[in-house]
Short mmCIF file of N, CA and C in Angstrom, two decimals:
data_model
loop_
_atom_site.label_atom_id
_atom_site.label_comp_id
_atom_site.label_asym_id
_atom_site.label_seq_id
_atom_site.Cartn_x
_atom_site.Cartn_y
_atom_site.Cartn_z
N UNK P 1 36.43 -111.94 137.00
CA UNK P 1 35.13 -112.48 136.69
C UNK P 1 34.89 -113.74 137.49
N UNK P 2 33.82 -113.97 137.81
CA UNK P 2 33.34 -115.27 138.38
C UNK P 2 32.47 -115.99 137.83
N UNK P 3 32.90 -117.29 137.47
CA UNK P 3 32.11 -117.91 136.20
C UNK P 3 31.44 -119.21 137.42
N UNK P 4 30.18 -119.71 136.95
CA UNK P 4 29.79 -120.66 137.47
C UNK P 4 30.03 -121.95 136.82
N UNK P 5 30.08 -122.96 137.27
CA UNK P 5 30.52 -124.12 136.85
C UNK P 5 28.72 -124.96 136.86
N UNK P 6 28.55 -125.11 135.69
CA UNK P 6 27.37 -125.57 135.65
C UNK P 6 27.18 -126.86 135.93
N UNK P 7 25.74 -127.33 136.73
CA UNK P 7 25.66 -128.37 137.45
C UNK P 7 24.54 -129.41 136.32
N UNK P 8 24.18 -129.00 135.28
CA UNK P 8 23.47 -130.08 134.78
C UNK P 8 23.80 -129.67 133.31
N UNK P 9 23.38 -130.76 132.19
CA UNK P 9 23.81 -129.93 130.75
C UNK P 9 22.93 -130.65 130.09
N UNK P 10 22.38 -130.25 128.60
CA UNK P 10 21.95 -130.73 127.60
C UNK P 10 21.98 -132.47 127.98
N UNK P 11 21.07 -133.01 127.28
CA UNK P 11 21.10 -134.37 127.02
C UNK P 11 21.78 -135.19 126.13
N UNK P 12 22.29 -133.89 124.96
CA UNK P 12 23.55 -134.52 123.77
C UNK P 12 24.07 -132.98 123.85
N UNK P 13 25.20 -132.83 123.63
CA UNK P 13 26.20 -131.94 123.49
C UNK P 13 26.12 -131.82 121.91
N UNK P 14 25.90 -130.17 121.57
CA UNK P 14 25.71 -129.59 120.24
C UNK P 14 25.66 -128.38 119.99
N UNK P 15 26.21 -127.24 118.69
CA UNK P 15 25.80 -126.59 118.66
C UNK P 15 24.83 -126.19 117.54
N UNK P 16 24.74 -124.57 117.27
CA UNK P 16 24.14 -124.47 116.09
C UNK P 16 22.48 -124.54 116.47
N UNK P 17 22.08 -124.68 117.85
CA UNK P 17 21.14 -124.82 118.20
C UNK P 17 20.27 -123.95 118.15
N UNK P 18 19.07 -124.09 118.43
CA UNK P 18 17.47 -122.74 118.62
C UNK P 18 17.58 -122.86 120.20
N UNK P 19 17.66 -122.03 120.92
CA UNK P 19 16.85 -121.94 122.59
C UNK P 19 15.86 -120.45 122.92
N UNK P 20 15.11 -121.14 123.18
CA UNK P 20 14.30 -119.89 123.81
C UNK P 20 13.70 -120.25 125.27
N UNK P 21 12.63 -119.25 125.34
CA UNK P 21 12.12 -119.69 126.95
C UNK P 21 10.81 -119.39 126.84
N UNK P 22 9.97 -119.95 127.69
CA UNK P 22 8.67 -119.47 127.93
C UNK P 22 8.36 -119.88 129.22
N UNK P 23 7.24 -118.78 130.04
CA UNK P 23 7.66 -119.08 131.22
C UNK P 23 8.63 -119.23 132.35
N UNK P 24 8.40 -120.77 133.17
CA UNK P 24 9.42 -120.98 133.88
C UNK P 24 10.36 -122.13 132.71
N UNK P 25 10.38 -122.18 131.61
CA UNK P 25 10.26 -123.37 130.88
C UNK P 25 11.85 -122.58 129.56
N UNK P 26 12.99 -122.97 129.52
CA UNK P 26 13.87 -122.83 128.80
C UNK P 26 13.95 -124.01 127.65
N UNK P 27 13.85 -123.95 125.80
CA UNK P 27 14.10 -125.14 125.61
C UNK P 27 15.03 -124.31 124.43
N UNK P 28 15.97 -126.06 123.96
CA UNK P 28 16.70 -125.64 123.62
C UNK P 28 16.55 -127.31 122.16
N UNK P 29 16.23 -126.67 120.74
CA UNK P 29 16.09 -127.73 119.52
C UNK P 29 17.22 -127.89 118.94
N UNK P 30 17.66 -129.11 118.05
CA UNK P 30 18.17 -129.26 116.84
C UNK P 30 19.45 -128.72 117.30
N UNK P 31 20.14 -129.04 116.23
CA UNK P 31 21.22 -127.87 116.40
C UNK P 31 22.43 -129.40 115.76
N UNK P 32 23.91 -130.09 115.91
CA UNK P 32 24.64 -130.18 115.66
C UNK P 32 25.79 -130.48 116.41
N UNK P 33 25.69 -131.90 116.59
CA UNK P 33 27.03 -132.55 117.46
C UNK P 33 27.57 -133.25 116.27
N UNK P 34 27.83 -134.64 116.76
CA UNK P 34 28.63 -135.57 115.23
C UNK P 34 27.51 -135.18 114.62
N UNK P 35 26.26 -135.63 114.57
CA UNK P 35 25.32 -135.32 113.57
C UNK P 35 24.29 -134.62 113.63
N UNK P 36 23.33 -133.70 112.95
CA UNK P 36 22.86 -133.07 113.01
C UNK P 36 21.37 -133.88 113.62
N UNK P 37 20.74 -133.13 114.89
CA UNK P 37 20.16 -133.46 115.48
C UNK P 37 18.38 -133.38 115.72
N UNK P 38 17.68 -134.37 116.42
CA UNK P 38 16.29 -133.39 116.54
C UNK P 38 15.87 -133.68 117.90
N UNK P 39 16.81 -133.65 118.56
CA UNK P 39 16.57 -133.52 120.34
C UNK P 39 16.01 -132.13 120.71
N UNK P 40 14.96 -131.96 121.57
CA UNK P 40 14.78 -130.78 121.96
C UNK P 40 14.44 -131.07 123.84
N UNK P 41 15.59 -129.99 124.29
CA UNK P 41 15.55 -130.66 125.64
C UNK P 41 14.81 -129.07 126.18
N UNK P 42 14.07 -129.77 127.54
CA UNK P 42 13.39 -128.37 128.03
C UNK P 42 13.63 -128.54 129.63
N UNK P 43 14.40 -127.50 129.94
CA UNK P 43 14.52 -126.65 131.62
C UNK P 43 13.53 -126.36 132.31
N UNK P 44 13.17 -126.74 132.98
CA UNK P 44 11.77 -126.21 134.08
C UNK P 44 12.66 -125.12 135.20
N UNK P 45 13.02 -124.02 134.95
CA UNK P 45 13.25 -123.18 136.13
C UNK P 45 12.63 -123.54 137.83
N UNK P 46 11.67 -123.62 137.64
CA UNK P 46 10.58 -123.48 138.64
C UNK P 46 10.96 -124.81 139.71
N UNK P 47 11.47 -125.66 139.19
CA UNK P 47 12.20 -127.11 139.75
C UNK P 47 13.26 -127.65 139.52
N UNK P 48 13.87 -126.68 138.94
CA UNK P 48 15.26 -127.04 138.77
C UNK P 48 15.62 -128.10 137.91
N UNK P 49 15.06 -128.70 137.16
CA UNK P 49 15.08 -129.65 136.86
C UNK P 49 14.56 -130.27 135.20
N UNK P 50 15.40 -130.67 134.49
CA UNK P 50 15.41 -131.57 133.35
C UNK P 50 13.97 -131.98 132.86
N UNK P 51 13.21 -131.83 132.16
CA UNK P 51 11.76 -132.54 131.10
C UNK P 51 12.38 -133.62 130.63
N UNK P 52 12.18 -134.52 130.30
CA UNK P 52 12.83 -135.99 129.48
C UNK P 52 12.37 -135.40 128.64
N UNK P 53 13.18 -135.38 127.23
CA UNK P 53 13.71 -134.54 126.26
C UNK P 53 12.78 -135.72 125.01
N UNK P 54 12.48 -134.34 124.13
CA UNK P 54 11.51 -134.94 122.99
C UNK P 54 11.96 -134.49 121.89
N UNK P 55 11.00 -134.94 120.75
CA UNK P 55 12.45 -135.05 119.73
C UNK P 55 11.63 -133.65 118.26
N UNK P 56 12.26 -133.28 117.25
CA UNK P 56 11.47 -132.73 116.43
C UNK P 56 11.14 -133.52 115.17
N UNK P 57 10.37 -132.97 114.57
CA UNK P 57 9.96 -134.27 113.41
C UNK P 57 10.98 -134.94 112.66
N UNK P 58 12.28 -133.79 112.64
CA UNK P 58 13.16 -133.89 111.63
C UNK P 58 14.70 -133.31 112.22
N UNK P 59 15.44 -133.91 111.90
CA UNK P 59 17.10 -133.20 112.72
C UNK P 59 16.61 -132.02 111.86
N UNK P 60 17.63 -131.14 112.24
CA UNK P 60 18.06 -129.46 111.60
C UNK P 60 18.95 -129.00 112.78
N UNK P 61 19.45 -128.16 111.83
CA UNK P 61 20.62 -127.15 112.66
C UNK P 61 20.69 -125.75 112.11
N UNK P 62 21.23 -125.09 113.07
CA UNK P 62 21.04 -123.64 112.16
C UNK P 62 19.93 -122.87 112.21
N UNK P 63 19.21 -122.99 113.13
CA UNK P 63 17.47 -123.04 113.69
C UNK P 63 18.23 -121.19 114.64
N UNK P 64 16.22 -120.55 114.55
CA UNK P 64 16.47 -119.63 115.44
C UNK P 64 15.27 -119.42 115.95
N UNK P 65 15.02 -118.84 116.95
CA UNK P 65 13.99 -118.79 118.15
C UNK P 65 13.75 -117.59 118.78
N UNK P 66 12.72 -117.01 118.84
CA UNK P 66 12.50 -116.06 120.05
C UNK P 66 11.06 -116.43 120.64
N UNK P 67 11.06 -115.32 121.70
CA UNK P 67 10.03 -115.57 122.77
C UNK P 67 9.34 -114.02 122.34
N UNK P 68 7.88 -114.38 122.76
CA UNK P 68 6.91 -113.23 122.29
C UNK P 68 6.26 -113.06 123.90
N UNK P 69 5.89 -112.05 124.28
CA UNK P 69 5.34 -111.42 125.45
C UNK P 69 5.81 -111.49 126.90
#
């Protein structure tokens, strides 16, 4: 197998998280490092590149997500 060694990561390390995608646009909520969190960081495919990460009203973990169309 050939695994890639990933070149950028989350803004806090966690799991237990929601990710979905829309678009060129991957995000990934909540979820569970030391404490349960309400970071939601979002991937721009299209530029490779990191959104400065926004938050949800409220930590949670244990969250689930899909994408419609």
């Amino acid at each position: 197998q050939n695994w890639i060694t990933p070149t950028t990561f989350l803004s806090v390390a966690r799991e237990n998280l929601a990710a979905t995608s829309v678009g060129t646009y991957a995000l990934f909520a909540g979820g569970r490092g030391v404490s349960t969190s309400n970071v939601v960081d979002i991937w721009d495919s299209s530029v490779q590149n990191w959104i400065t990460p926004t938050t949800l009203s409220i930590q949670r973990d244990g969250l689930a997500a899909t994408s419609v169309g």
